[in-house]
CSV table of C-alpha atoms in Angstrom, one decimal:
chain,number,residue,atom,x,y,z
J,1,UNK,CA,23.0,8.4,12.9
J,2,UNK,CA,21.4,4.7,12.8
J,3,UNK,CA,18.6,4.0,10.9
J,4,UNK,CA,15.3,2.9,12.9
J,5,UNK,CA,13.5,0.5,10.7
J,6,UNK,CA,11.6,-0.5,13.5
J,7,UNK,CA,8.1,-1.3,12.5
J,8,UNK,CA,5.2,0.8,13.3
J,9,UNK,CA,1.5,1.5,14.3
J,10,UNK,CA,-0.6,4.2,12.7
J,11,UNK,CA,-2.1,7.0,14.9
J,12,UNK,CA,-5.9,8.3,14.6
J,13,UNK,CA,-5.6,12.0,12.9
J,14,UNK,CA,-9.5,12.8,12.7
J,15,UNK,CA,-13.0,10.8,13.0
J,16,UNK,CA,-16.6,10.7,14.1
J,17,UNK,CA,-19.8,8.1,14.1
J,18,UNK,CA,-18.9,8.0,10.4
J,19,UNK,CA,-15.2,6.2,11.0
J,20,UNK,CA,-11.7,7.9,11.5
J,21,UNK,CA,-8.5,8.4,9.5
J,22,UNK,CA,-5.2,7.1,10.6
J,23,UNK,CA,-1.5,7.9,9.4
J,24,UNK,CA,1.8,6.8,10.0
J,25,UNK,CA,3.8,10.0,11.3
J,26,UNK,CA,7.3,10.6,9.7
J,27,UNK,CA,8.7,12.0,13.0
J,28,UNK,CA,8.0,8.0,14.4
J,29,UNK,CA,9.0,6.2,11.1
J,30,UNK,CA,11.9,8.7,9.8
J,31,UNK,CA,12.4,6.8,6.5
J,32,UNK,CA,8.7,8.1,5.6
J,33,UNK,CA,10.4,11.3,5.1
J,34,UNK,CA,13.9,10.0,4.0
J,35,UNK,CA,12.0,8.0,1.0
J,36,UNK,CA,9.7,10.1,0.0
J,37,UNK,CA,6.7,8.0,1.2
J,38,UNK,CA,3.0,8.7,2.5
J,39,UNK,CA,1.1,5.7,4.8
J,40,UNK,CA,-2.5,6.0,5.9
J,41,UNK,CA,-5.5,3.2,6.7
J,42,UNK,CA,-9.1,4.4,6.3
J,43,UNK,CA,-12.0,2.7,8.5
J,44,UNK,CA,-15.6,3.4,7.9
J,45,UNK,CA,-18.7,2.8,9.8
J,46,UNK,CA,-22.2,1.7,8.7
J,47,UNK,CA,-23.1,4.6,6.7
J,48,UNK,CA,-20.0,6.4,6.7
J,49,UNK,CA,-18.7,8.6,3.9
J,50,UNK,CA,-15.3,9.8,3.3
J,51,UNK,CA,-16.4,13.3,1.5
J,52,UNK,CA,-15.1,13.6,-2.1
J,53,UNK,CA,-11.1,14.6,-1.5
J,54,UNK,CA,-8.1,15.0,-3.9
J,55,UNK,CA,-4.7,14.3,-2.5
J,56,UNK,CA,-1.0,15.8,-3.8
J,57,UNK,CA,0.1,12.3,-3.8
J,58,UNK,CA,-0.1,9.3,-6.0
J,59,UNK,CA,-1.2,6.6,-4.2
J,60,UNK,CA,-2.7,3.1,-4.3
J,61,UNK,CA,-5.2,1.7,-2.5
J,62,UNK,CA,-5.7,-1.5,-0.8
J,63,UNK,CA,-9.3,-2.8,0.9
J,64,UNK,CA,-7.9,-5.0,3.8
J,65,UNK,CA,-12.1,-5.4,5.3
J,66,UNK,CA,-15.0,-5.4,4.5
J,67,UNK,CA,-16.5,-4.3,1.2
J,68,UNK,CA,-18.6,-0.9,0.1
J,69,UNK,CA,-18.3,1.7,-2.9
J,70,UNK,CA,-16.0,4.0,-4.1
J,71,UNK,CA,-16.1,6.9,-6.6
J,72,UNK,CA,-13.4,7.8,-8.6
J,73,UNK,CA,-13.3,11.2,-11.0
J,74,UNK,CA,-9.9,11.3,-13.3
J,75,UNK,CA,-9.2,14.8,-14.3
J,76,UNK,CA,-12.1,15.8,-17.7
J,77,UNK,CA,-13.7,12.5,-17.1
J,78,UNK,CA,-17.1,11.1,-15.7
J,79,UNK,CA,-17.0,9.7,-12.3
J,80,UNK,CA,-16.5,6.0,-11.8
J,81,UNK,CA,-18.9,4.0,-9.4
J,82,UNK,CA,-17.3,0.8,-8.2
J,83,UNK,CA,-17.8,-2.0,-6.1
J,84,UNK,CA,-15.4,-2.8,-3.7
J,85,UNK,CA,-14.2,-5.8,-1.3
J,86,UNK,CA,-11.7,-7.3,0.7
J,87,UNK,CA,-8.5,-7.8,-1.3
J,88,UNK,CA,-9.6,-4.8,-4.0
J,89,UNK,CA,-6.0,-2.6,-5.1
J,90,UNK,CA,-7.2,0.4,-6.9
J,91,UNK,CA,-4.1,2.8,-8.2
J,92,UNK,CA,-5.3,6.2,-7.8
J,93,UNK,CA,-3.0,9.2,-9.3
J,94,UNK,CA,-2.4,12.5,-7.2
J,95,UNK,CA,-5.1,15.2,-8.1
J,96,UNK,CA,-8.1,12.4,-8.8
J,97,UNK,CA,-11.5,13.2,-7.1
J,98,UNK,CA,-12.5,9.8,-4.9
J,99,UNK,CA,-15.1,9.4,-2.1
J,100,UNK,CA,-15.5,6.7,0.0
J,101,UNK,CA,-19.0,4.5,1.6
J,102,UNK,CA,-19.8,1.6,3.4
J,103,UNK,CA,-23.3,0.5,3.7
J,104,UNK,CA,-23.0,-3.0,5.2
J,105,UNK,CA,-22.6,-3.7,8.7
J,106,UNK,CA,-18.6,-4.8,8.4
J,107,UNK,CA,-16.5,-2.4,9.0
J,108,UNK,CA,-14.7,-0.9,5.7
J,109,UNK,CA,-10.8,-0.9,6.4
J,110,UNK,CA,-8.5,0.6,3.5
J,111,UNK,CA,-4.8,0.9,3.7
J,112,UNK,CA,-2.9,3.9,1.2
J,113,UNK,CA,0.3,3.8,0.1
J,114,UNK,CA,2.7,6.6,-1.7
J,115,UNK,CA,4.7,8.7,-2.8
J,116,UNK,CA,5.0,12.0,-1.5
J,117,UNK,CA,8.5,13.5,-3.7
J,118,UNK,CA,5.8,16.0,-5.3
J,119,UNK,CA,3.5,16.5,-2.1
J,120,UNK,CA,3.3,19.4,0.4
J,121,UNK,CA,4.9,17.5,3.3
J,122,UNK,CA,7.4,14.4,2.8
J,123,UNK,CA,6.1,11.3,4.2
J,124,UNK,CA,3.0,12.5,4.7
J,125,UNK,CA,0.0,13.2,2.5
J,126,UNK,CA,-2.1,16.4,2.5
J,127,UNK,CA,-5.8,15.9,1.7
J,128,UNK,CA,-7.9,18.7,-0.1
J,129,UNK,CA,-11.1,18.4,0.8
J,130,UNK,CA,-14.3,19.3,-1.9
J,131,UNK,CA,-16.8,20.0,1.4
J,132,UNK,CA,-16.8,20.0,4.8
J,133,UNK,CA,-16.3,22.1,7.3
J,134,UNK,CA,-12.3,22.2,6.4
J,135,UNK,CA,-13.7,22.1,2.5
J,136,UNK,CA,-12.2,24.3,0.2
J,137,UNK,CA,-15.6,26.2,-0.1
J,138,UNK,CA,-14.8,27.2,3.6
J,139,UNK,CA,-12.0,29.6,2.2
J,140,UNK,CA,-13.5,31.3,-0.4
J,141,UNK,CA,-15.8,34.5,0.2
J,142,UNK,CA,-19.3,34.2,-0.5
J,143,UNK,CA,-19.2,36.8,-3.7
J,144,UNK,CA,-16.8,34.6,-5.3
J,145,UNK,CA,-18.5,31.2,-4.4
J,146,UNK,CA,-21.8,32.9,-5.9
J,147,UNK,CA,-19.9,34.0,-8.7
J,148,UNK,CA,-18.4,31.0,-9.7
J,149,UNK,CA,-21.6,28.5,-9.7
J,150,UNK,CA,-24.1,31.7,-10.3
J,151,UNK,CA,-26.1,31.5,-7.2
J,152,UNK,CA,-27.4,34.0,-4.9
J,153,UNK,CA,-25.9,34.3,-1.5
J,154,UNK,CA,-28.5,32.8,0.6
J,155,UNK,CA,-27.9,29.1,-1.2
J,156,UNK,CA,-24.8,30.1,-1.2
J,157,UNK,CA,-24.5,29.8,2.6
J,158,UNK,CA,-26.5,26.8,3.0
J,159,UNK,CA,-24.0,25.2,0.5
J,160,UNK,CA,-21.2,25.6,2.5
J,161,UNK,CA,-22.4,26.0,6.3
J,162,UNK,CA,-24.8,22.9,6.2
J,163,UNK,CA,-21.8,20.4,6.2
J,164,UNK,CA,-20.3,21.1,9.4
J,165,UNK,CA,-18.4,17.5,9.6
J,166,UNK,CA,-15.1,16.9,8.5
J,167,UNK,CA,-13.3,14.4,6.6
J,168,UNK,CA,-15.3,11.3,7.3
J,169,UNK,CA,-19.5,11.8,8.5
J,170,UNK,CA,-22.3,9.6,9.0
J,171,UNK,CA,-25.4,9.6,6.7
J,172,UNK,CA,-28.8,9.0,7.1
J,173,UNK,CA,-29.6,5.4,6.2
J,174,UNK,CA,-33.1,6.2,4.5
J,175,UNK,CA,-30.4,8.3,1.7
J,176,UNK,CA,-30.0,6.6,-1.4
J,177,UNK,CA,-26.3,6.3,-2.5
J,178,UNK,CA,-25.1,5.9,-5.7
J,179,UNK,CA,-25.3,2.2,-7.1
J,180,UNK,CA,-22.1,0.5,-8.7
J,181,UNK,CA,-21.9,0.8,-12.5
J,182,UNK,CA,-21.2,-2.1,-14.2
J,183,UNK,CA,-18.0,-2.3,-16.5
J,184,UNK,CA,-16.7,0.9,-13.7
J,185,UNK,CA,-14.6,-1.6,-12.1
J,186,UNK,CA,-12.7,-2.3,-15.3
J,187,UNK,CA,-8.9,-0.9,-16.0
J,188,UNK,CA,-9.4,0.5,-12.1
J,189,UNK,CA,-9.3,-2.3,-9.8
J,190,UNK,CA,-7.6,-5.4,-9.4
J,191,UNK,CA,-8.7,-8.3,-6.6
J,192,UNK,CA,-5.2,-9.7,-5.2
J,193,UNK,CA,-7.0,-12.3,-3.9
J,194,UNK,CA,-8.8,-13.1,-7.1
J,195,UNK,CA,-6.2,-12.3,-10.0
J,196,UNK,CA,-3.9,-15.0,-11.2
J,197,UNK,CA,-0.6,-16.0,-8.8
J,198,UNK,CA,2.5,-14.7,-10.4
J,199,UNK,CA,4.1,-17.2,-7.7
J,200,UNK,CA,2.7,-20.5,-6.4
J,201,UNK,CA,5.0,-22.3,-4.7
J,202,UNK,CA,3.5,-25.3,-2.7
J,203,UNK,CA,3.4,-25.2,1.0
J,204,UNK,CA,6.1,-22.4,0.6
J,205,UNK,CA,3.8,-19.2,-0.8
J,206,UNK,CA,2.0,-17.3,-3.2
J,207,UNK,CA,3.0,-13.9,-4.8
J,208,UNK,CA,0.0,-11.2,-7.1
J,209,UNK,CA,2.2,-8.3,-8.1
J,210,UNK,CA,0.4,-5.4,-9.7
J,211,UNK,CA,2.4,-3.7,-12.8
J,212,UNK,CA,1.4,-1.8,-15.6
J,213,UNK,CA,-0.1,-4.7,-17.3
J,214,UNK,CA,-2.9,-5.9,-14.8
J,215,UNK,CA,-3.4,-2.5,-13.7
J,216,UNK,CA,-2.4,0.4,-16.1
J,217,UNK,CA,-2.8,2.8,-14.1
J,218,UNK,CA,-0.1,1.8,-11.8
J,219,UNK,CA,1.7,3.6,-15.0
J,220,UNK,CA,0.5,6.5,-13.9
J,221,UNK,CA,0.8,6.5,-10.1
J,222,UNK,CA,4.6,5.2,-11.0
J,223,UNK,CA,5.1,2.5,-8.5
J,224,UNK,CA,4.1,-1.0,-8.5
J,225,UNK,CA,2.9,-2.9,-5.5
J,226,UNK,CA,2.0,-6.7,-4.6
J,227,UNK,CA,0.8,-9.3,-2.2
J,228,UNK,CA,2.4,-12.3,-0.4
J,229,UNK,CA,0.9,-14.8,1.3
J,230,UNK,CA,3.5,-17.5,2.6
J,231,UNK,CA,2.6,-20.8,4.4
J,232,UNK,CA,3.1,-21.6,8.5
J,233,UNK,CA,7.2,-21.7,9.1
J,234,UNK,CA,7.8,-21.0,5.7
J,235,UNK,CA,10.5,-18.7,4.6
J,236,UNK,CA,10.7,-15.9,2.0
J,237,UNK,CA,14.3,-16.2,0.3
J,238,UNK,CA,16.6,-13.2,1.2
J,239,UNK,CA,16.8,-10.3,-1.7
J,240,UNK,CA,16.8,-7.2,-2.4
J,241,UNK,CA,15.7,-4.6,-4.8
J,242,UNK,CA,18.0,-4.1,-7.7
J,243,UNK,CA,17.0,-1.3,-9.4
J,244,UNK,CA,17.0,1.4,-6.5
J,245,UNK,CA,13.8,0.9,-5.3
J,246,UNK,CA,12.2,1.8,-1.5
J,247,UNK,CA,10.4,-1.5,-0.4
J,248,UNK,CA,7.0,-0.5,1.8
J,249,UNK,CA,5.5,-2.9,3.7
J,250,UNK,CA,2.5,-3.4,5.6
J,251,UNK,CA,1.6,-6.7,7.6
J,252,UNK,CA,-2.1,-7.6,6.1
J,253,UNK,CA,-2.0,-10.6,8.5
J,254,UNK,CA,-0.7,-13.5,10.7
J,255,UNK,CA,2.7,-13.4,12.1
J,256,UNK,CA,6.5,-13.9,11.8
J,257,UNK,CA,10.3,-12.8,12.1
J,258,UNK,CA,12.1,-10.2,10.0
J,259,UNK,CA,15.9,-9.9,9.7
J,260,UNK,CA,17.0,-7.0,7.3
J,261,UNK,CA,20.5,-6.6,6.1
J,262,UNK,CA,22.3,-3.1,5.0
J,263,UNK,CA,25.8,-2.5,4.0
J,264,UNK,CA,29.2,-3.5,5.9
J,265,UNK,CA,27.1,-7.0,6.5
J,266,UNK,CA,25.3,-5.5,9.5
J,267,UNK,CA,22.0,-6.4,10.6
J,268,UNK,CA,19.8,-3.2,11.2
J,269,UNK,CA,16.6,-4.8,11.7
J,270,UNK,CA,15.6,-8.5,13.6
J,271,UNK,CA,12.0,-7.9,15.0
J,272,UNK,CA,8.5,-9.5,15.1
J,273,UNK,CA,5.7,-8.8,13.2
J,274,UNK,CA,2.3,-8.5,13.4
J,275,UNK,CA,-1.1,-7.4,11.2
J,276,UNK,CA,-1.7,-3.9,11.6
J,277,UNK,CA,2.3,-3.0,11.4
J,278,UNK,CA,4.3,-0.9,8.9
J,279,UNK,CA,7.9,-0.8,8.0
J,280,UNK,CA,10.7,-0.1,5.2
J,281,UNK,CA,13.0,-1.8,3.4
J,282,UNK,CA,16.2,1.1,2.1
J,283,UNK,CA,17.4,1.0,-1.1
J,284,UNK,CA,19.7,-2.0,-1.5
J,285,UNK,CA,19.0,-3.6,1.8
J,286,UNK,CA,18.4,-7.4,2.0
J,287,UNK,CA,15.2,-8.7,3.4
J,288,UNK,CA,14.6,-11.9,4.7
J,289,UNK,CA,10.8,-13.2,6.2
J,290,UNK,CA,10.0,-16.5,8.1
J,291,UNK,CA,6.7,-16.7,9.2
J,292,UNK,CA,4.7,-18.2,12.6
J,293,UNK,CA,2.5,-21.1,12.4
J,294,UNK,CA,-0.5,-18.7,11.2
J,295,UNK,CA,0.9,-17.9,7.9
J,296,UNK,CA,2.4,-14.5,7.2
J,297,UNK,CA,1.0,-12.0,4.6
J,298,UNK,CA,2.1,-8.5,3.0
J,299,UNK,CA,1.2,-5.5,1.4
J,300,UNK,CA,3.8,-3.6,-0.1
J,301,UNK,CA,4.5,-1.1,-2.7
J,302,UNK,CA,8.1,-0.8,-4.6
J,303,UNK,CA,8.9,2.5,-5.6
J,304,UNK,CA,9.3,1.8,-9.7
J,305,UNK,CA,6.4,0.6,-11.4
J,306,UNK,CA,7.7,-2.5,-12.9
J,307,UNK,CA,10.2,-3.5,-9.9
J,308,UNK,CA,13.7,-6.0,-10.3
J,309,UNK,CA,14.5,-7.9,-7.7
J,310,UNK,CA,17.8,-10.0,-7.3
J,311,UNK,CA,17.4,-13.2,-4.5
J,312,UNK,CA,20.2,-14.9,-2.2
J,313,UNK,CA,19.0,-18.1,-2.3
J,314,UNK,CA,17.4,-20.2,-4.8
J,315,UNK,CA,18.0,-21.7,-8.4
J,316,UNK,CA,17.9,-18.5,-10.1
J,317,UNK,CA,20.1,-16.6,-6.8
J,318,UNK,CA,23.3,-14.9,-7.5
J,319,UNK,CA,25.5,-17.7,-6.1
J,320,UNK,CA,24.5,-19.9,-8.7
J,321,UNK,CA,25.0,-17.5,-11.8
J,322,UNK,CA,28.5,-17.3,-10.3
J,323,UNK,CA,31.5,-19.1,-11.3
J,324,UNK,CA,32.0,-22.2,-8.8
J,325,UNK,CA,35.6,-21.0,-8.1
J,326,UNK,CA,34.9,-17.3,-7.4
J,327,UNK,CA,32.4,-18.8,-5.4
J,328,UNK,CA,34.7,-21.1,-3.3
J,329,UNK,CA,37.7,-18.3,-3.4
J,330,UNK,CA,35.2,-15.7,-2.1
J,331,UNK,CA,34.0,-17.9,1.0
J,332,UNK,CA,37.6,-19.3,1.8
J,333,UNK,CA,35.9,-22.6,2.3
J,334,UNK,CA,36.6,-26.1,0.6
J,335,UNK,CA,35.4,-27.5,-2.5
J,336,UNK,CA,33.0,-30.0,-0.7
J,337,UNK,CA,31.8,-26.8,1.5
J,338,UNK,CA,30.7,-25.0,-2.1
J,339,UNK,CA,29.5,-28.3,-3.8
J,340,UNK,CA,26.9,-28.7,-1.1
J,341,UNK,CA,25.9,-24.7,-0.7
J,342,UNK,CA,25.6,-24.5,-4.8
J,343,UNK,CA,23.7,-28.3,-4.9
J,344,UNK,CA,21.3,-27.2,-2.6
J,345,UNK,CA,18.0,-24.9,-3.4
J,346,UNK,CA,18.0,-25.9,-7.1
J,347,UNK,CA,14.0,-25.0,-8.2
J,348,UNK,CA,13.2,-22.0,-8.9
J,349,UNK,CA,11.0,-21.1,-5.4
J,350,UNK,CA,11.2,-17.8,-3.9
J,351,UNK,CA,9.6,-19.1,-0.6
J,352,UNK,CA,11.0,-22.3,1.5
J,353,UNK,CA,8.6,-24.7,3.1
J,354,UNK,CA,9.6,-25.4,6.7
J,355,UNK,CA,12.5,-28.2,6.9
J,356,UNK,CA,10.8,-31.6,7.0
């Protein structure tokens, strides 16, 4: 069967006046459930809350819009109150506690990303909600709610049966939310946009990748992520992952062409790509970007937390490790044919400006 790598547009799953909750659905994008991985974009409202939810997926957050607050609880620990904006990655380990608000007027757009090998459902995350009309209160009888917090079973109904939303609601303006803390935001989030460029390549592009050094807790969620940002027409040099990793990517903005490259030399994906879209990379596969005149930029995770990768092209590519004569043997071509492939590309850029 052929793989469809084709890229891919989330559908809404649930949402209100508060905001909704999209997903990408492993029966459209197969190699969801092939790799293992979860995808899902959150957008919230003035006012709207994303009731506190644990997932059975490690994940790692990405704020694409807009800015608001999070909440974070780590197993045994007091809950984290943090500030967060546009360009904000937050790694967030299966079984942690987090909510979600926005209280300014933008809407509040945030992209997940992971793995799923230890979830309920491959490719697809399962939420357990704290309250709610789906909350996990719902399921328990009222004796052993009562029981467990030591409350009579009047409150005890209240508690449970005054939240009738689900997932995402709206509150009352005039309700005073919890403030960011300052120091929260430390050792939890990092600002892609903001942190230092692992890559700066003039004209060509610019690379933040987040690893266990920026962002320990990327340790703990056990895949790394980053974000590119390459120029109009410029190119991103063909590579590949070289130490068996799944390459997830989601199109943060602008525009541009996409040629991946799997084994026997064939092409399995040439498409066009656009913000809002989704797609992945196989192990092994060779992936190649050029973008429109607007610039191109990515999101993507990389299924090992400190990811290799080997590139095509460039001083530090392959062909220029190897031997000049297994070079010119394996192309069948002539020496001035391999002089002129191996003298060109000699820095040390990832990315291409466009050709003068």
């Amino acid at each position: 069967m052929e793989l469809d790598l084709s890229p891919r547009l989330p559908k809404k799953v649930y949402g209100g006046d508060g905001g909704s909750y999209f997903a990408w659905c492993p029966e459209e994008l197969p190699m969801l459930r092939d790799g293992n991985i979860g995808a899902a974009k959150l957008a919230l409202e003035k006012y709207g809350l994303a009731l506190p939810r644990y997932s059975d997926s490690s994940k790692v957050a990405y704020v694409l819009q807009g800015s608001g607050t999070a909440g974070i609880v780590l197993p045994e620990k007091e809950e984290k109150v943090i500030e967060i904006k546009k360009g904000d990655s937050i790694a967030i380990p299966f079984g942690v506690v987090t909510w979600w608000f926005n209280n300014e007027d933008t809407e509040l757009v945030i992209l997940f990303l992971g793995e799923t090998h230890k979830g309920h459902k491959a490719g697809q995350f399962t939420e357990f909600y704290l309250t709610g009309s789906n909350g996990i209160f719902t399921g328990f009888s009222t004796e052993f709610v009562g029981r467990a917090w030591d409350l009579d079973e009047t409150t005890v109904k209240k508690l449970v049966g005054s939240q009738t939303g689900n997932g995402i609601v709206k509150v009352d303006g005039s309700l005073k939310m919890p403030s960011p803390r300052k120091g929260d935001r430390e050792g939890f989030v990092l600002n892609c946009l903001e942190a230092p460029l692992d890559v700066d390549i003039k004209d060509g592009g610019r690379v933040v990748v987040l690893n266990t050094k920026n962002l320990p807790l990327v340790g703990e969620v056990g895949f790394g992520a980053d974000l590119v940002r390459i120029d109009g027409h410029s190119m991103c040099s063909p590579g590949f992952s070289c130490d068996s990793a799944l390459q997830v990517t989601y199109i943060v903005g602008g525009s541009g062409r996409v040629q991946v490259v799997g084994a026997d030399g064939k092409r399995v994906l040439e498409t066009h790509v656009k913000a809002g879209a989704l797609f992945i990379v196989p192990r092994f596969f060779v992936v190649s970007k050029i973008a429109d005149s607007d610039g191109l930029s990515w999101f993507s995770i990389v299924t090992t937390p400190d990811p290799i990768f080997t590139h095509l092209a460039g001083k530090t590519s392959v062909w220029k490790a190897l031997s000049p004569e297994v070079l010119q043997a394996a192309f069948k071509v002539a020496p001035e044919v391999k002089k002129a492939f191996r003298s060109k590309r000699t820095s040390d850029a990832i990315f291409f400006p466009p050709p003068n």
